[in-house]
Coordinates of C-alpha atoms and ligand atoms in Angstrom, one line a residue:
P435 CA 6.4 8.4 -11.4
R436 CA 6.7 4.9 -10.0
K437 CA 9.3 4.7 -7.3
L438 CA 12.3 2.3 -7.2
V439 CA 12.0 -0.4 -4.6
I440 CA 15.4 -1.1 -2.9
V441 CA 15.4 -4.5 -1.2
V442 CA 18.1 -5.0 1.5
T443 CA 18.9 -8.6 2.4
P444 CA 21.5 -9.6 5.0
T445 CA 22.6 -13.2 4.4
Y446 CA 25.2 -15.7 5.5
N447 CA 26.3 -19.2 4.4
R448 CA 24.5 -22.1 5.9
A449 CA 22.7 -25.2 4.6
M450 CA 19.4 -23.4 4.1
Q451 CA 20.9 -20.3 2.4
A452 CA 20.7 -21.6 -1.2
Y453 CA 17.0 -22.5 -0.7
Y454 CA 16.2 -19.1 0.9
L455 CA 18.1 -16.9 -1.6
N456 CA 16.7 -18.8 -4.6
R457 CA 13.2 -18.4 -3.2
V458 CA 13.5 -14.7 -2.6
A459 CA 15.2 -14.2 -5.9
Q460 CA 12.5 -16.0 -7.8
T461 CA 9.9 -13.6 -6.3
L462 CA 12.0 -10.5 -6.9
R463 CA 12.6 -11.5 -10.5
L464 CA 8.8 -11.3 -11.2
V465 CA 8.4 -7.8 -9.8
E466 CA 7.7 -5.1 -12.5
P467 CA 9.3 -2.7 -12.8
P468 CA 12.5 -4.3 -11.6
V469 CA 13.6 -3.9 -8.0
L470 CA 17.2 -3.2 -6.9
W471 CA 18.4 -6.0 -4.6
I472 CA 21.2 -5.1 -2.2
V473 CA 22.6 -8.3 -0.6
V474 CA 25.0 -7.9 2.2
E475 CA 27.4 -10.5 3.7
G476 CA 29.6 -10.3 6.7
N477 CA 33.4 -10.4 6.4
A478 CA 33.8 -11.5 2.8
A479 CA 31.8 -12.2 -0.4
S480 CA 31.3 -15.9 -0.5
F481 CA 31.4 -18.2 -3.5
E482 CA 27.9 -19.6 -2.7
T483 CA 26.2 -16.2 -2.5
S484 CA 28.0 -14.8 -5.6
E485 CA 27.0 -17.9 -7.7
I486 CA 23.3 -17.6 -6.7
L487 CA 23.2 -13.9 -7.4
R488 CA 24.8 -14.2 -10.8
K489 CA 22.2 -16.6 -12.0
T490 CA 19.0 -14.9 -10.6
G491 CA 18.3 -12.4 -13.4
V492 CA 17.6 -9.8 -10.6
M493 CA 19.4 -6.4 -10.7
Y494 CA 21.6 -6.7 -7.6
R495 CA 24.6 -5.3 -5.7
H496 CA 26.6 -7.7 -3.6
L497 CA 28.1 -5.8 -0.6
V498 CA 30.4 -6.9 2.2
C499 CA 30.2 -5.6 5.7
K500 CA 33.8 -5.2 6.9
R501 CA 33.0 -4.0 10.4
N502 CA 34.1 -6.3 13.1
M503 CA 31.4 -8.8 13.9
T504 CA 30.4 -8.9 17.5
S505 CA 30.9 -12.2 19.2
I506 CA 27.1 -12.6 19.9
R507 CA 24.9 -13.2 16.9
D508 CA 24.0 -9.8 15.6
R509 CA 21.3 -11.0 13.3
G510 CA 22.3 -8.9 10.3
V511 CA 22.4 -5.5 12.1
H512 CA 25.8 -4.4 10.8
Q513 CA 25.0 -5.7 7.3
R514 CA 21.8 -3.7 7.2
N515 CA 23.8 -0.6 8.2
T516 CA 26.3 -1.3 5.5
A517 CA 23.4 -1.3 2.9
L518 CA 22.0 2.0 4.4
E519 CA 25.4 3.7 4.2
H520 CA 25.6 2.5 0.5
I521 CA 22.2 3.9 -0.3
E522 CA 23.1 7.2 1.4
L523 CA 26.5 7.5 -0.2
H524 CA 25.1 6.9 -3.7
K525 CA 21.8 8.8 -3.0
L526 CA 19.8 5.8 -4.3
D527 CA 16.3 7.3 -4.4
G528 CA 13.5 4.8 -3.6
I529 CA 11.6 2.9 -1.0
V530 CA 13.9 0.9 1.2
Y531 CA 12.7 -2.5 2.5
F532 CA 14.6 -4.9 4.8
A533 CA 13.7 -8.4 3.4
D534 CA 15.4 -11.1 5.4
D535 CA 16.4 -14.1 3.3
D536 CA 14.3 -16.6 5.2
N537 CA 10.9 -15.0 4.7
I538 CA 8.2 -15.6 2.1
Y539 CA 7.0 -12.6 0.1
T540 CA 4.0 -12.0 -2.2
L541 CA 4.3 -10.1 -5.4
E542 CA 1.5 -7.9 -4.1
L543 CA 3.7 -6.7 -1.3
F544 CA 6.3 -5.3 -3.7
Q545 CA 3.6 -3.5 -5.7
S546 CA 2.2 -2.1 -2.4
L547 CA 5.6 -0.7 -1.4
R548 CA 5.5 1.7 -4.3
Q549 CA 2.5 3.4 -2.8
I550 CA 4.4 4.5 0.3
S551 CA 5.3 8.1 0.5
R552 CA 7.3 8.3 3.8
F553 CA 6.9 5.3 6.1
G554 CA 4.7 2.3 5.6
T555 CA 4.0 -0.7 7.8
W556 CA 1.8 -3.8 7.7
P557 CA 1.2 -7.0 9.7
V558 CA 3.5 -10.0 9.2
A559 CA 2.6 -13.6 10.2
M560 CA 5.2 -15.6 12.0
L561 CA 5.1 -19.3 11.5
A562 CA 7.0 -21.4 14.0
P563 CA 6.2 -25.1 14.2
S564 CA 7.0 -25.2 17.9
K565 CA 4.3 -22.5 18.6
N566 CA 1.6 -24.4 16.8
K567 CA -0.1 -21.2 15.6
A568 CA 0.5 -18.3 13.3
I569 CA 1.5 -15.2 15.3
L570 CA 0.7 -11.8 14.0
E571 CA 3.0 -8.8 14.5
G572 CA 2.3 -5.3 13.1
P573 CA -0.3 -2.6 12.8
V574 CA -4.1 -2.6 13.2
C575 CA -5.5 0.1 10.8
N576 CA -8.5 2.2 10.1
G577 CA -8.1 2.9 6.4
S578 CA -4.5 3.8 6.0
Q579 CA -4.3 5.2 9.6
V580 CA -2.5 3.1 12.2
I581 CA -4.6 2.8 15.3
G582 CA -3.0 0.0 17.3
W583 CA -0.8 -3.1 17.2
H584 CA -1.0 -6.9 17.1
T585 CA 0.9 -8.0 20.1
N586 CA 2.5 -11.3 21.0
E587 CA 5.0 -12.8 23.4
K588 CA 7.7 -10.4 22.4
S589 CA 5.4 -7.5 23.4
K590 CA 5.8 -8.2 27.0
R591 CA 9.0 -6.4 26.7
L592 CA 8.5 -2.6 26.5
R593 CA 8.6 -2.0 22.8
R594 CA 7.1 1.2 21.4
F595 CA 6.2 -0.2 18.0
H596 CA 5.3 -3.9 17.4
V597 CA 6.7 -4.3 13.9
D598 CA 8.6 -7.2 12.4
M599 CA 11.9 -6.4 10.6
S600 CA 10.2 -7.3 7.3
G601 CA 7.0 -5.4 8.2
F602 CA 8.0 -1.8 7.3
A603 CA 9.5 0.2 4.5
F604 CA 10.6 3.9 4.1
N605 CA 11.6 6.5 1.7
S606 CA 15.4 6.6 1.3
T607 CA 15.4 10.4 1.5
I608 CA 15.1 9.9 5.2
L609 CA 18.8 9.0 5.2
W610 CA 20.0 12.3 3.8
D611 CA 17.3 14.9 4.1
P612 CA 16.2 15.2 7.8
K613 CA 14.4 18.5 7.0
R614 CA 11.8 16.5 5.1
W615 CA 11.1 14.5 8.3
R616 CA 9.3 15.6 11.4
R617 CA 11.8 14.5 13.9
P618 CA 15.4 15.6 14.0
F619 CA 17.8 12.7 14.5
T620 CA 21.5 12.0 14.4
H621 CA 21.6 9.0 12.1
P622 CA 19.0 6.3 12.3
T623 CA 21.3 3.5 11.2
R624 CA 23.9 4.1 13.9
Q625 CA 21.3 3.4 16.5
L626 CA 21.0 -0.2 15.3
D627 CA 24.3 -1.4 16.7
N628 CA 24.4 -3.4 20.0
L629 CA 20.7 -3.7 20.5
K630 CA 18.9 -6.5 22.3
E631 CA 17.0 -9.0 20.2
G632 CA 13.5 -7.8 19.5
F633 CA 14.4 -4.1 19.9
Q634 CA 16.1 -3.4 16.5
E635 CA 12.9 -2.7 14.7
T636 CA 11.3 -0.4 17.2
T637 CA 14.6 1.5 17.9
F638 CA 15.1 2.2 14.2
I639 CA 11.4 3.3 13.7
E640 CA 11.5 5.6 16.8
Q641 CA 14.2 7.5 15.0
V642 CA 12.2 8.2 11.9
V643 CA 8.6 8.7 13.0
A644 CA 7.2 10.6 16.0
D645 CA 4.1 8.4 16.4
E646 CA 1.5 6.4 14.6
S647 CA 0.2 9.5 12.8
D648 CA 3.4 9.5 10.7
M649 CA 2.8 6.0 9.5
E650 CA 0.9 4.7 6.5
G651 CA -0.9 1.3 6.8
V652 CA -0.2 -0.9 3.8
P653 CA -2.3 -1.8 2.0
P654 CA -5.1 0.5 3.3
D655 CA -6.9 -1.4 6.2
C656 CA -3.9 -3.6 6.8
S657 CA -6.3 -6.5 6.4
R658 CA -4.2 -8.8 4.3
I659 CA -1.0 -10.7 5.2
L660 CA 1.6 -10.0 2.4
N661 CA 4.6 -11.8 3.8
W662 CA 5.4 -14.6 6.3
H663 CA 8.3 -14.9 8.7
L664 CA 9.5 -18.5 9.1
H665 CA 11.4 -20.0 12.0
L666 CA 12.8 -23.1 10.5
D667 CA 16.5 -22.5 10.5
A668 CA 18.9 -25.3 10.9
R669 CA 22.2 -23.5 11.6
D670 CA 24.6 -26.3 11.9
V671 CA 23.5 -28.6 9.1
P672 CA 26.5 -29.7 7.0
Y673 CA 26.4 -29.2 3.2
P674 CA 28.9 -29.6 0.3
Q675 CA 31.1 -26.5 0.1
G676 CA 29.9 -24.1 -2.6
W677 CA 27.2 -26.7 -3.4
T678 CA 29.7 -28.5 -5.6
I679 CA 30.4 -32.2 -5.2
Q680 CA 34.2 -32.6 -5.5
K681 CA 34.4 -36.4 -5.3
N682 CA 31.9 -39.1 -5.9
L683 CA 30.0 -40.0 -2.7
E684 CA 31.8 -37.4 -0.7
A685 CA 31.2 -37.6 3.0
L686 CA 29.7 -34.3 4.4
Ligands
UDP1730 N1 21.8 -12.9 9.3 C1 23.1 -12.8 8.9 N2 24.1 -13.1 9.7 C2 23.9 -13.7 11.0 C3 22.5 -13.8 11.4 C4 21.5 -13.4 10.5 O1 23.3 -12.3 7.8 O2 24.8 -14.0 11.7 C5 20.7 -12.5 8.4 C6 19.8 -13.7 8.0 O3 20.3 -14.3 6.8 C7 18.5 -13.1 7.7 C8 18.5 -11.9 8.8 O4 19.8 -11.7 9.1 O5 18.4 -12.5 6.4 C9 17.7 -12.3 10.0 O6 18.3 -13.5 10.6 P1 17.4 -14.6 11.3 O7 16.3 -15.0 10.4 O8 18.3 -15.6 11.8 O9 16.8 -13.8 12.6 P2 15.4 -13.9 13.1 O10 14.5 -13.8 11.9 O11 15.3 -15.2 13.8 O12 15.2 -12.7 14.0

């Protein structure tokens, strides 16, 4: 039986959001059989996000993370946790994938996710104009066996697994059936709070696998890049509220 793919996307209102969410949605809409898209906002459901989701034609759930936001930028940590709690509460059975709104995804990636039995990982390319090169992060494989890691600047810090947030996916049974997993753990999602940047991924993964032998390289050989991580965001660019122009020639 083909597994359900559950795509989890934290998002927030900013000028690039409409572009990002439309771009992800247009890829997700083409995936067969359909994926379930869990989109999580902080504080409240916004008009902008609701409007985009309604028009996508993707099967979605729009959640809100009511937990107090920390003053520092938490980069979607609490929102991802909200989605995991929802998946656990409703026992949504499938492969869970954290797809940030600003990345580019191939259709092939979503097909590959269905091959994962427990935990899959693959290399992601980061494109940052300021770096002037594509930076790889993720596994080096021999067949489907993970034998090492592409490292980069971030690796100077002592991370156990060099994986991008959008470079791994796992079976949702991990959230409610610890017996099926090698390592006992309290609750993987709770560990995601209050972590330094660059450590969210490895901390989460350390809860659910013992080592590389518990991982599946996707697709076997890990030789193709299936998604790209962009660093283009322009946080403070003004835009018309709700992307609706209220008055002619309104000043932004
Ligand atoms: N995000 C969010 N609220 C925030 C910051 C980030 O919902 O305050 C989301 C963002 O929309 C994206 C993900 O978290 O889907 C990762 O954020 P970002 O791309 O800024 O982090 P980076 O990729 O730079 O680590």
